[in-house]
């Protein structure tokens, strides 16, 4: 992927989102954004995860009501599973203590269990998820299969989060994959971080514009140091969220290339969700404070961003969940290495060449 | 609104080779820094500084004709973070290496560069920075120390304060007025290269609340500086100072100076597992690793000749607030009374961090000043 193609993708995505046509999702599909992660040889765009996350950042910046992250990952998984022709694949997880049950009679697979808060579960055509256990299997189910029932729900921002019950459903594919089952959780967490980083940037822009425009006590409120200091903090949070997300997305690329061993033990992946989730809370609080009462109204657009931030920070693991994962993985490290040398490993020139 | 995006930090093969070399050097070097009293700034050890200079790891960015290694800033950054992370005693030479050498390289005369830079690079020439005054802290442009033109040089009168290590430095970079304050506040300031043995200069050490003795009050009474001591052009002092601050603010010292207590925290948790402790560690590491990326990103910007003043201010604010938060998080995650004299290394390190925490968000620009810079960059004010 050369810089020119990347630049072009950015421009295309930015102009589509800025225009925001009524059939936004169809337009995005027509330029292949949903299949961005699928190799070119299979009809996709073949972008890196880092670029996919940049595109998600643009979507987050526009609070775009589309299943972009889910479809990107979904198409990537369906390609691995060898399922073709899906219009809208989404991804799903079973509750932590109740994994889906996969059984086999003769040549037929059957899957039973629950998938909770599935993004766009009602409107998807396919859902991809993992079985648990050491020999992880990737399972793809068509939504209109018999035995699939759906109870619609939504997150704070009104995005569909639907519960799916599977009763003896015959999946379209069950394929073993060479990675841990919770790698999908890690990938999803980074994709959410990318969306959050974009939404935080937009919250910052809106807040700065408003502070420069809104006059109280005879001058724009942005002239008051108390307000300036808060907005400066918001800017630092936006920058940290972006940096953490970029690092997380690069870690996925490293993992695909085999440089990074496990996504669940990746410092960058956990840090992306922890740092961005924390920034989301602070950014939402500060921007609402600056906007005052008008930002608290349904009519004003601020909540399109803040409600998404309040939802996304808890999806695919809150800061606490990922802080546990990260802390434990550092403490489980048997080696006598210092914390610093764990965080800043010496990399061979080979690794550097592979990733950059 | 200024562009506040941070470029992806550059990895350098040379830098990564250096990282391994520095680690080997640190593992082998017999430096007996007192780990319990490990200062925020690391220890002061000329022997260590000279050994480091001999390896070519001071003044790394100087051209070879001045005794430097001709390395880029990205490589220098790797060496800096390794030294800081190991709590190596770099205080003696660090100001000269980080700021003063760079300043002379950019604005100094050829003879200043030829005379001073090779000594800095050898780890033998130590600097302090005479900026703050009793009545000029955050408002640096209000300095009142005056250099008056006399035959063959200048006579300096005034007082500097919070001058770290003035009492054991060979030189001071002195910011003072060379013409009276006017409407243009930033005009009329100049910087001088001052030999600390100059008659008329007296240092008085000031002890800080953590027991550190690095601070000084420096009095200058009719101190004569030869014409050659002027750095660059008379009246360019402000421009020089602001360019210097980007170096001061962007470095890894802004988030690594309290790493020691985190290392001790990990050590304790490994023998005393705690879910609360693990969660606290995870969160702190997420902050640390993100800050590191942002800081490396600023180094990449400076290396590429971009203006990183705004980015550096932002990273410093974030980094120092993080440092200040460390003891507050740790103390709620693990019961331990801070005690600088404790035989337990964690409690001693915790005491050190608690007592030094207030200084993080003050030195090198208060967080209020930095946030003002960020706000201005955002298009507010």
mmCIF file of N, CA and C in Angstrom, chain A residues 4-60:
data_model
loop_
_atom_site.group_PDB
_atom_site.id
_atom_site.type_symbol
_atom_site.label_atom_id
_atom_site.label_comp_id
_atom_site.label_asym_id
_atom_site.label_seq_id
_atom_site.Cartn_x
_atom_site.Cartn_y
_atom_site.Cartn_z
ATOM 1 N N UNK A 4 0.254 7.104 -1.786
ATOM 2 C CA UNK A 4 -0.726 7.729 -2.674
ATOM 3 C C UNK A 4 -2.112 7.085 -2.496
ATOM 4 N N UNK A 5 -2.120 5.750 -2.464
ATOM 5 C CA UNK A 5 -3.377 5.025 -2.273
ATOM 6 C C UNK A 5 -3.985 5.381 -0.914
ATOM 7 N N UNK A 6 -3.120 5.448 0.092
ATOM 8 C CA UNK A 6 -3.563 5.765 1.448
ATOM 9 C C UNK A 6 -4.206 7.153 1.472
ATOM 10 N N UNK A 7 -3.491 8.076 0.829
ATOM 11 C CA UNK A 7 -3.970 9.457 0.729
ATOM 12 C C UNK A 7 -5.350 9.493 0.055
ATOM 13 N N UNK A 8 -5.462 8.705 -1.019
ATOM 14 C CA UNK A 8 -6.697 8.685 -1.785
ATOM 15 C C UNK A 8 -7.854 8.116 -0.939
ATOM 16 N N UNK A 9 -7.564 7.049 -0.211
ATOM 17 C CA UNK A 9 -8.582 6.460 0.664
ATOM 18 C C UNK A 9 -9.071 7.471 1.695
ATOM 19 N N UNK A 10 -8.101 8.201 2.275
ATOM 20 C CA UNK A 10 -8.423 9.222 3.264
ATOM 21 C C UNK A 10 -9.365 10.260 2.679
ATOM 22 N N UNK A 11 -8.978 10.740 1.497
ATOM 23 C CA UNK A 11 -9.776 11.793 0.860
ATOM 24 C C UNK A 11 -11.176 11.295 0.535
ATOM 25 N N UNK A 12 -11.235 10.075 -0.017
ATOM 26 C CA UNK A 12 -12.543 9.509 -0.362
ATOM 27 C C UNK A 12 -13.419 9.400 0.886
ATOM 28 N N UNK A 13 -12.860 8.792 1.936
ATOM 29 C CA UNK A 13 -13.636 8.595 3.163
ATOM 30 C C UNK A 13 -14.066 9.940 3.741
ATOM 31 N N UNK A 14 -13.124 10.887 3.799
ATOM 32 C CA UNK A 14 -13.443 12.187 4.391
ATOM 33 C C UNK A 14 -14.580 12.864 3.635
ATOM 34 N N UNK A 15 -14.517 12.820 2.297
ATOM 35 C CA UNK A 15 -15.545 13.539 1.557
ATOM 36 C C UNK A 15 -16.894 12.831 1.668
ATOM 37 N N UNK A 16 -16.895 11.506 1.711
ATOM 38 C CA UNK A 16 -18.180 10.794 1.863
ATOM 39 C C UNK A 16 -18.801 11.104 3.227
ATOM 40 N N UNK A 17 -17.992 11.013 4.274
ATOM 41 C CA UNK A 17 -18.528 11.263 5.617
ATOM 42 C C UNK A 17 -18.975 12.708 5.780
ATOM 43 N N UNK A 18 -18.197 13.639 5.217
ATOM 44 C CA UNK A 18 -18.543 15.051 5.355
ATOM 45 C C UNK A 18 -19.869 15.333 4.666
ATOM 46 N N UNK A 19 -20.072 14.700 3.528
ATOM 47 C CA UNK A 19 -21.317 14.921 2.803
ATOM 48 C C UNK A 19 -22.486 14.238 3.519
ATOM 49 N N UNK A 20 -22.211 13.041 4.067
ATOM 50 C CA UNK A 20 -23.228 12.316 4.831
ATOM 51 C C UNK A 20 -24.518 12.064 4.077
ATOM 52 N N UNK A 21 -24.465 11.394 2.922
ATOM 53 C CA UNK A 21 -25.689 11.137 2.156
ATOM 54 C C UNK A 21 -26.644 10.226 2.937
ATOM 55 N N UNK A 22 -27.939 10.248 2.598
ATOM 56 C CA UNK A 22 -28.905 9.408 3.321
ATOM 57 C C UNK A 22 -28.584 7.922 3.198
ATOM 58 N N UNK A 23 -28.011 7.532 2.051
ATOM 59 C CA UNK A 23 -27.627 6.127 1.890
ATOM 60 C C UNK A 23 -26.129 5.950 2.132
ATOM 61 N N UNK A 24 -25.668 6.557 3.240
ATOM 62 C CA UNK A 24 -24.232 6.575 3.569
ATOM 63 C C UNK A 24 -23.589 5.178 3.496
ATOM 64 N N UNK A 25 -24.240 4.207 4.116
ATOM 65 C CA UNK A 25 -23.624 2.888 4.175
ATOM 66 C C UNK A 25 -23.467 2.280 2.774
ATOM 67 N N UNK A 26 -24.485 2.453 1.918
ATOM 68 C CA UNK A 26 -24.390 1.920 0.562
ATOM 69 C C UNK A 26 -23.258 2.600 -0.205
ATOM 70 N N UNK A 27 -23.116 3.912 0.009
ATOM 71 C CA UNK A 27 -22.039 4.638 -0.673
ATOM 72 C C UNK A 27 -20.673 4.119 -0.207
ATOM 73 N N UNK A 28 -20.549 3.910 1.108
ATOM 74 C CA UNK A 28 -19.276 3.397 1.640
ATOM 75 C C UNK A 28 -18.992 2.003 1.080
ATOM 76 N N UNK A 29 -20.029 1.197 0.983
ATOM 77 C CA UNK A 29 -19.838 -0.146 0.425
ATOM 78 C C UNK A 29 -19.439 -0.079 -1.054
ATOM 79 N N UNK A 30 -20.011 0.906 -1.750
ATOM 80 C CA UNK A 30 -19.729 0.991 -3.184
ATOM 81 C C UNK A 30 -18.257 1.321 -3.453
ATOM 82 N N UNK A 31 -17.596 2.001 -2.492
ATOM 83 C CA UNK A 31 -16.164 2.247 -2.690
ATOM 84 C C UNK A 31 -15.310 1.195 -1.980
ATOM 85 N N UNK A 32 -15.963 0.219 -1.376
ATOM 86 C CA UNK A 32 -15.222 -0.922 -0.829
ATOM 87 C C UNK A 32 -14.638 -0.713 0.550
ATOM 88 N N UNK A 33 -15.123 0.306 1.282
ATOM 89 C CA UNK A 33 -14.588 0.557 2.630
ATOM 90 C C UNK A 33 -14.832 -0.642 3.549
ATOM 91 N N UNK A 34 -15.988 -1.283 3.374
ATOM 92 C CA UNK A 34 -16.298 -2.406 4.265
ATOM 93 C C UNK A 34 -15.346 -3.583 4.053
ATOM 94 N N UNK A 35 -14.810 -3.667 2.837
ATOM 95 C CA UNK A 35 -13.882 -4.768 2.543
ATOM 96 C C UNK A 35 -12.433 -4.299 2.526
ATOM 97 N N UNK A 36 -12.166 -3.197 3.226
ATOM 98 C CA UNK A 36 -10.822 -2.607 3.178
ATOM 99 C C UNK A 36 -9.736 -3.594 3.604
ATOM 100 N N UNK A 37 -10.080 -4.488 4.545
ATOM 101 C CA UNK A 37 -9.047 -5.381 5.085
ATOM 102 C C UNK A 37 -8.897 -6.679 4.293
ATOM 103 N N UNK A 38 -9.802 -6.897 3.346
ATOM 104 C CA UNK A 38 -9.727 -8.112 2.538
ATOM 105 C C UNK A 38 -8.661 -7.908 1.460
ATOM 106 N N UNK A 39 -7.844 -8.944 1.199
ATOM 107 C CA UNK A 39 -6.778 -8.780 0.193
ATOM 108 C C UNK A 39 -7.343 -8.382 -1.175
ATOM 109 N N UNK A 40 -6.535 -7.648 -1.913
ATOM 110 C CA UNK A 40 -6.975 -7.200 -3.245
ATOM 111 C C UNK A 40 -7.340 -8.376 -4.144
ATOM 112 N N UNK A 41 -6.573 -9.467 -4.008
ATOM 113 C CA UNK A 41 -6.820 -10.642 -4.854
ATOM 114 C C UNK A 41 -8.199 -11.258 -4.598
ATOM 115 N N UNK A 42 -8.805 -10.909 -3.455
ATOM 116 C CA UNK A 42 -10.125 -11.458 -3.116
ATOM 117 C C UNK A 42 -11.220 -10.392 -3.236
ATOM 118 N N UNK A 43 -10.891 -9.327 -3.943
ATOM 119 C CA UNK A 43 -11.908 -8.298 -4.174
ATOM 120 C C UNK A 43 -11.952 -7.208 -3.120
ATOM 121 N N UNK A 44 -10.951 -7.188 -2.230
ATOM 122 C CA UNK A 44 -10.912 -6.145 -1.207
ATOM 123 C C UNK A 44 -9.938 -5.044 -1.575
ATOM 124 N N UNK A 45 -9.550 -4.246 -0.574
ATOM 125 C CA UNK A 45 -8.614 -3.143 -0.817
ATOM 126 C C UNK A 45 -7.217 -3.502 -0.297
ATOM 127 N N UNK A 46 -7.179 -4.426 0.664
ATOM 128 C CA UNK A 46 -5.884 -4.896 1.167
ATOM 129 C C UNK A 46 -5.106 -3.884 1.985
ATOM 130 N N UNK A 47 -5.819 -3.053 2.778
ATOM 131 C CA UNK A 47 -5.103 -2.067 3.594
ATOM 132 C C UNK A 47 -4.571 -2.736 4.860
ATOM 133 N N UNK A 48 -3.607 -2.072 5.488
ATOM 134 C CA UNK A 48 -3.094 -2.544 6.775
ATOM 135 C C UNK A 48 -4.131 -2.207 7.853
ATOM 136 N N UNK A 49 -3.939 -2.799 9.037
ATOM 137 C CA UNK A 49 -4.846 -2.483 10.151
ATOM 138 C C UNK A 49 -4.647 -1.044 10.593
ATOM 139 N N UNK A 50 -3.424 -0.565 10.452
ATOM 140 C CA UNK A 50 -3.159 0.830 10.827
ATOM 141 C C UNK A 50 -3.996 1.773 9.968
ATOM 142 N N UNK A 51 -4.058 1.492 8.667
ATOM 143 C CA UNK A 51 -4.845 2.364 7.786
ATOM 144 C C UNK A 51 -6.342 2.163 8.040
ATOM 145 N N UNK A 52 -6.738 0.917 8.279
ATOM 146 C CA UNK A 52 -8.150 0.674 8.594
ATOM 147 C C UNK A 52 -8.565 1.499 9.810
ATOM 148 N N UNK A 53 -7.677 1.572 10.792
ATOM 149 C CA UNK A 53 -7.992 2.336 12.000
ATOM 150 C C UNK A 53 -8.030 3.840 11.712
ATOM 151 N N UNK A 54 -7.188 4.288 10.801
ATOM 152 C CA UNK A 54 -7.258 5.710 10.423
ATOM 153 C C UNK A 54 -8.616 6.015 9.787
ATOM 154 N N UNK A 55 -9.083 5.094 8.935
ATOM 155 C CA UNK A 55 -10.394 5.295 8.298
ATOM 156 C C UNK A 55 -11.507 5.283 9.353
ATOM 157 N N UNK A 56 -11.365 4.415 10.342
ATOM 158 C CA UNK A 56 -12.361 4.395 11.421
ATOM 159 C C UNK A 56 -12.334 5.693 12.211
ATOM 160 N N UNK A 57 -11.134 6.261 12.345
ATOM 161 C CA UNK A 57 -11.016 7.549 13.026
ATOM 162 C C UNK A 57 -11.859 8.611 12.325
ATOM 163 N N UNK A 58 -11.853 8.567 11.015
ATOM 164 C CA UNK A 58 -12.653 9.529 10.243
ATOM 165 C C UNK A 58 -14.147 9.267 10.474
ATOM 166 N N UNK A 59 -14.523 7.989 10.515
ATOM 167 C CA UNK A 59 -15.925 7.649 10.783
ATOM 168 C C UNK A 59 -16.338 8.143 12.169
ATOM 169 N N UNK A 60 -15.441 7.927 13.160
ATOM 170 C CA UNK A 60 -15.729 8.374 14.525
ATOM 171 C C UNK A 60 -15.866 9.880 14.605
#
